[in-house]
GROMACS .gro file of C-alpha atoms in nm:
model
  255
    1MET     CA    1   0.000   0.000   0.000
    2ILE     CA    2   0.130   0.346  -0.092
    3LYS     CA    3   0.145   0.570   0.216
    4ALA     CA    4   0.228   0.933   0.285
    5VAL     CA    5   0.573   1.017   0.423
    6LEU     CA    6   0.553   1.251   0.722
    7PRO     CA    7   0.825   1.455   0.894
    8GLY     CA    8   1.037   1.227   1.108
    9ASP     CA    9   1.003   0.926   0.877
   10ASP     CA   10   1.363   0.886   0.759
   11SER     CA   11   1.302   0.571   0.552
   12PHE     CA   12   1.218   0.783   0.248
   13ILE     CA   13   1.540   0.983   0.244
   14ARG     CA   14   1.752   0.674   0.318
   15ALA     CA   15   1.598   0.496   0.020
   16ALA     CA   16   1.652   0.803  -0.200
   17ALA     CA   17   2.024   0.820  -0.123
   18GLY     CA   18   2.138   0.601  -0.413
   19PRO     CA   19   2.342   0.708  -0.719
   20ASP     CA   20   2.054   0.768  -0.959
   21PRO     CA   21   1.879   1.078  -1.099
   22TYR     CA   22   1.545   1.012  -0.932
   23GLY     CA   23   1.705   0.977  -0.592
   24ALA     CA   24   1.861   1.318  -0.660
   25ILE     CA   25   1.518   1.464  -0.740
   26HIS     CA   26   1.352   1.310  -0.434
   27THR     CA   27   1.634   1.429  -0.207
   28ALA     CA   28   1.631   1.785  -0.344
   29ARG     CA   29   1.255   1.807  -0.296
   30TRP     CA   30   1.281   1.666   0.056
   31ASP     CA   31   1.547   1.921   0.148
   32LEU     CA   32   1.307   2.195   0.037
   33TYR     CA   33   0.972   2.064   0.159
   34GLY     CA   34   1.014   1.744   0.357
   35MET     CA   35   0.997   1.894   0.705
   36GLU     CA   36   0.693   2.112   0.637
   37SER     CA   37   0.349   2.036   0.770
   38GLY     CA   38   0.054   2.037   0.535
   39PRO     CA   39  -0.045   1.830   0.234
   40PRO     CA   40   0.198   1.541   0.174
   41ARG     CA   41   0.429   1.569  -0.126
   42PHE     CA   42   0.608   1.240  -0.059
   43TRP     CA   43   0.490   0.879  -0.057
   44ARG     CA   44   0.643   0.533  -0.034
   45THR     CA   45   0.561   0.167  -0.032
   46PRO     CA   46   0.568  -0.003   0.312
   47LYS     CA   47   0.936  -0.102   0.289
   48ALA     CA   48   1.033   0.203   0.079
   49GLU     CA   49   1.113  -0.009  -0.228
   50GLY     CA   50   0.908   0.241  -0.427
   51LEU     CA   51   0.921   0.620  -0.381
   52LEU     CA   52   0.707   0.905  -0.512
   53SER     CA   53   0.746   1.282  -0.480
   54MET     CA   54   0.547   1.563  -0.636
   55SER     CA   55   0.626   1.926  -0.712
   56GLY     CA   56   0.370   2.134  -0.897
   57ASP     CA   57   0.185   1.898  -1.128
   58THR     CA   58   0.474   1.653  -1.181
   59LEU     CA   59   0.492   1.323  -0.995
   60VAL     CA   60   0.831   1.147  -0.996
   61VAL     CA   61   0.828   0.772  -0.937
   62SER     CA   62   1.126   0.545  -0.868
   63GLY     CA   63   1.198   0.197  -0.746
   64CYS     CA   64   0.971  -0.107  -0.744
   65PHE     CA   65   0.592  -0.120  -0.715
   66PRO     CA   66   0.461  -0.478  -0.689
   67ASP     CA   67   0.103  -0.367  -0.766
   68PRO     CA   68   0.106  -0.159  -1.089
   69GLU     CA   69  -0.272  -0.119  -1.078
   70GLU     CA   70  -0.244   0.049  -0.736
   71LEU     CA   71   0.031   0.277  -0.867
   72ALA     CA   72  -0.181   0.372  -1.169
   73ALA     CA   73  -0.481   0.444  -0.947
   74PHE     CA   74  -0.269   0.657  -0.715
   75CYS     CA   75  -0.130   0.857  -1.009
   76ALA     CA   76  -0.481   0.912  -1.143
   77VAL     CA   77  -0.615   1.052  -0.815
   78SER     CA   78  -0.303   1.241  -0.700
   79GLY     CA   79  -0.379   1.544  -0.916
   80ALA     CA   80  -0.062   1.495  -1.119
   81LYS     CA   81  -0.068   1.597  -1.483
   82LYS     CA   82   0.278   1.456  -1.557
   83LEU     CA   83   0.441   1.134  -1.443
   84ARG     CA   84   0.818   1.074  -1.467
   85GLY     CA   85   1.026   0.763  -1.407
   86ARG     CA   86   1.235   0.490  -1.563
   87SER     CA   87   1.053   0.292  -1.827
   88GLN     CA   88   1.074  -0.035  -1.632
   89THR     CA   89   0.922   0.132  -1.325
   90LEU     CA   90   0.628   0.282  -1.514
   91LYS     CA   91   0.568   0.029  -1.790
   92ALA     CA   92   0.284  -0.165  -1.630
   93ALA     CA   93   0.122   0.135  -1.458
   94ALA     CA   94   0.136   0.342  -1.778
   95LYS     CA   95  -0.058   0.068  -1.955
   96TRP     CA   96  -0.334   0.098  -1.696
   97LEU     CA   97  -0.336   0.480  -1.717
   98GLY     CA   98  -0.331   0.504  -2.094
   99TRP     CA   99  -0.162   0.846  -2.084
  100PRO     CA  100   0.049   0.950  -2.387
  101ILE     CA  101   0.419   0.877  -2.336
  102GLN     CA  102   0.728   1.075  -2.432
  103ILE     CA  103   1.051   0.873  -2.430
  104ARG     CA  104   1.375   1.032  -2.312
  105GLN     CA  105   1.730   0.908  -2.274
  106ILE     CA  106   1.904   0.904  -1.937
  107LEU     CA  107   2.283   0.937  -1.962
  108SER     CA  108   2.546   0.920  -1.690
  109ALA     CA  109   2.915   1.006  -1.671
  110ALA     CA  110   3.065   0.750  -1.436
  111GLY     CA  111   3.389   0.723  -1.637
  112ALA     CA  112   3.646   0.974  -1.757
  113LEU     CA  113   3.527   1.313  -1.882
  114ARG     CA  114   3.658   1.476  -2.198
  115PRO     CA  115   3.732   1.843  -2.123
  116SER     CA  116   3.566   2.119  -2.324
  117VAL     CA  117   3.715   2.461  -2.393
  118ILE     CA  118   3.580   2.721  -2.151
  119PRO     CA  119   3.454   3.013  -2.363
  120PRO     CA  120   3.484   3.386  -2.291
  121GLY     CA  121   3.188   3.510  -2.091
  122PHE     CA  122   3.171   3.196  -1.877
  123CYS     CA  123   2.997   3.294  -1.551
  124GLU     CA  124   2.776   3.207  -1.257
  125PRO     CA  125   2.467   3.412  -1.343
  126SER     CA  126   2.178   3.506  -1.120
  127PRO     CA  127   1.847   3.323  -1.164
  128ARG     CA  128   1.694   3.649  -1.289
  129GLU     CA  129   1.941   3.654  -1.580
  130VAL     CA  130   1.872   3.292  -1.670
  131TYR     CA  131   1.493   3.276  -1.671
  132PRO     CA  132   1.436   3.492  -1.984
  133LEU     CA  133   1.658   3.252  -2.181
  134LEU     CA  134   1.468   2.950  -2.047
  135GLN     CA  135   1.144   3.124  -2.141
  136ALA     CA  136   1.264   3.182  -2.495
  137VAL     CA  137   1.403   2.830  -2.549
  138PHE     CA  138   1.151   2.617  -2.360
  139GLY     CA  139   0.844   2.840  -2.367
  140LEU     CA  140   0.818   2.869  -1.989
  141PRO     CA  141   0.528   3.093  -1.880
  142LYS     CA  142   0.602   3.427  -1.719
  143GLU     CA  143   0.386   3.342  -1.416
  144ASP     CA  144   0.612   3.045  -1.330
  145PHE     CA  145   0.907   3.275  -1.260
  146ALA     CA  146   0.828   3.348  -0.893
  147PRO     CA  147   0.812   2.985  -0.768
  148TRP     CA  148   1.106   2.887  -0.990
  149TYR     CA  149   1.313   3.180  -0.859
  150CYS     CA  150   1.236   3.099  -0.494
  151GLU     CA  151   1.334   2.734  -0.536
  152ILE     CA  152   1.655   2.797  -0.732
  153SER     CA  153   1.765   3.081  -0.504
  154HIS     CA  154   1.718   2.856  -0.202
  155LYS     CA  155   1.927   2.581  -0.359
  156LEU     CA  156   2.206   2.821  -0.454
  157ARG     CA  157   2.215   2.981  -0.108
  158HIS     CA  158   2.240   2.644   0.062
  159ARG     CA  159   2.482   2.500  -0.196
  160GLN     CA  160   2.229   2.238  -0.304
  161GLY     CA  161   2.282   2.316  -0.670
  162ALA     CA  162   2.477   2.522  -0.923
  163LEU     CA  163   2.390   2.757  -1.206
  164LEU     CA  164   2.631   2.840  -1.489
  165GLY     CA  165   2.605   3.048  -1.803
  166VAL     CA  166   2.783   3.218  -2.090
  167ARG     CA  167   2.738   3.590  -2.159
  168ALA     CA  168   2.790   3.704  -2.517
  169ALA     CA  169   2.698   4.024  -2.700
  170GLY     CA  170   2.560   4.172  -2.380
  171LYS     CA  171   2.311   3.894  -2.308
  172MET     CA  172   2.280   3.547  -2.158
  173ALA     CA  173   2.365   3.321  -2.452
  174ALA     CA  174   2.364   2.980  -2.279
  175THR     CA  175   2.292   2.821  -1.944
  176ALA     CA  176   2.283   2.491  -1.758
  177GLY     CA  177   2.253   2.394  -1.395
  178ILE     CA  178   2.251   2.125  -1.132
  179TYR     CA  179   1.896   2.149  -1.002
  180HIS     CA  180   1.875   1.819  -0.811
  181GLN     CA  181   2.136   1.624  -0.618
  182ASN     CA  182   2.199   1.390  -0.328
  183ARG     CA  183   2.534   1.272  -0.191
  184LYS     CA  184   2.590   1.026  -0.476
  185ALA     CA  185   2.421   1.176  -0.783
  186ALA     CA  186   2.370   1.513  -0.952
  187LEU     CA  187   2.113   1.578  -1.224
  188ILE     CA  188   2.213   1.844  -1.478
  189GLY     CA  189   1.921   2.016  -1.645
  190SER     CA  190   1.778   2.320  -1.823
  191VAL     CA  191   2.060   2.314  -2.078
  192ALA     CA  192   1.965   2.599  -2.312
  193THR     CA  193   2.140   2.802  -2.580
  194ASP     CA  194   2.003   3.105  -2.762
  195PRO     CA  195   1.956   2.998  -3.127
  196ALA     CA  196   2.180   3.286  -3.239
  197PHE     CA  197   2.472   3.140  -3.038
  198ARG     CA  198   2.447   2.769  -3.113
  199ARG     CA  199   2.727   2.548  -3.247
  200ARG     CA  200   2.991   2.743  -3.053
  201GLY     CA  201   3.054   2.478  -2.788
  202TYR     CA  202   2.872   2.666  -2.512
  203ALA     CA  203   2.651   2.374  -2.404
  204SER     CA  204   2.947   2.135  -2.403
  205ALA     CA  205   3.150   2.369  -2.183
  206LEU     CA  206   2.867   2.421  -1.934
  207VAL     CA  207   2.775   2.054  -1.904
  208PHE     CA  208   3.140   1.949  -1.873
  209SER     CA  209   3.200   2.207  -1.599
  210LEU     CA  210   2.893   2.097  -1.402
  211ALA     CA  211   2.978   1.729  -1.447
  212ASP     CA  212   3.335   1.792  -1.333
  213ARG     CA  213   3.212   1.977  -1.023
  214ALA     CA  214   2.978   1.690  -0.940
  215ARG     CA  215   3.253   1.431  -0.984
  216GLN     CA  216   3.487   1.627  -0.755
  217LYS     CA  217   3.219   1.600  -0.484
  218GLY     CA  218   3.187   1.225  -0.534
  219ARG     CA  219   2.861   1.248  -0.727
  220ILE     CA  220   2.779   1.074  -1.056
  221PRO     CA  221   2.648   1.330  -1.307
  222PHE     CA  222   2.330   1.254  -1.503
  223VAL     CA  223   2.145   1.426  -1.785
  224ILE     CA  224   1.804   1.346  -1.934
  225CYS     CA  225   1.731   1.445  -2.292
  226GLN     CA  226   1.488   1.385  -2.575
  227ASN     CA  227   1.690   1.554  -2.850
  228PRO     CA  228   1.932   1.319  -3.037
  229GLU     CA  229   2.163   1.613  -3.116
  230ALA     CA  230   2.188   1.697  -2.746
  231ALA     CA  231   2.263   1.333  -2.666
  232GLN     CA  232   2.556   1.343  -2.910
  233VAL     CA  233   2.695   1.651  -2.732
  234TYR     CA  234   2.677   1.472  -2.397
  235GLU     CA  235   2.833   1.156  -2.536
  236GLN     CA  236   3.129   1.357  -2.667
  237ILE     CA  237   3.189   1.478  -2.311
  238GLY     CA  238   3.187   1.123  -2.174
  239PHE     CA  239   2.824   1.046  -2.092
  240THR     CA  240   2.687   0.702  -2.178
  241LEU     CA  241   2.336   0.560  -2.187
  242TRP     CA  242   2.210   0.468  -1.839
  243GLY     CA  243   1.842   0.406  -1.902
  244GLU     CA  244   1.519   0.529  -2.055
  245GLU     CA  245   1.277   0.775  -1.897
  246TRP     CA  246   0.906   0.783  -1.967
  247LEU     CA  247   0.722   1.113  -1.930
  248CYS     CA  248   0.352   1.028  -1.918
  249CYS     CA  249   0.126   1.330  -1.969
  250ARG     CA  250  -0.243   1.333  -1.879
  251ASP     CA  251  -0.291   1.614  -2.132
  252LYS     CA  252  -0.160   1.533  -2.482
  253THR     CA  253  -0.027   1.890  -2.513
  254ALA     CA  254   0.169   1.876  -2.183
  255GLY     CA  255   0.542   1.825  -2.164
   0.00000   0.00000   0.00000
């Protein structure tokens, strides 16, 4: 039976401590919200073989769920509009849900990294500088800025993440960050380059720098991508295929 995780229940965070991207997401969310009272954002199976955490409308699922029908029912009633997890974790439940699926590659860099040239304008920008670029590249809505800013600022203040960028021609030309991490894994995300500044090696430099920082702290770097061209960039740095993520969207236009 899936049950809510309440403050003081340390089985969730112990189970999320492994070297995988979803453990990094669960841990980062717990660090932000786990000790708060109010509606639960975290759930687990009785022995914590399976973990769930939700932020906004996105439910992240990891581990093992012996009853896929129960997992599907929980996802349907949780209010989530998006469901993320490894394909083998979600395969049976996704069949019950019948939500459209987007397939993404999960890559990790457990071996040697191939250095990239650090370009002029390399910097640690403020979240306010970065969000307009993310809006332009990913179509993020303006009204999402405030909650995004509060979360990222908190992580940067408490050294729970990192944000890098490249300034060129008086503007933010590229960015990437570590937005989720635990002691063993770091998930690099929001890798974005202004179309006018692509094919200059900016993304490679940013991802390499973040991966190198993670490795120096004993963390395995991960990236998740849907774009084959982006996957090639990561592979040139030293990332290799780790698994497959399914993003199941209740609304066909979500994602």
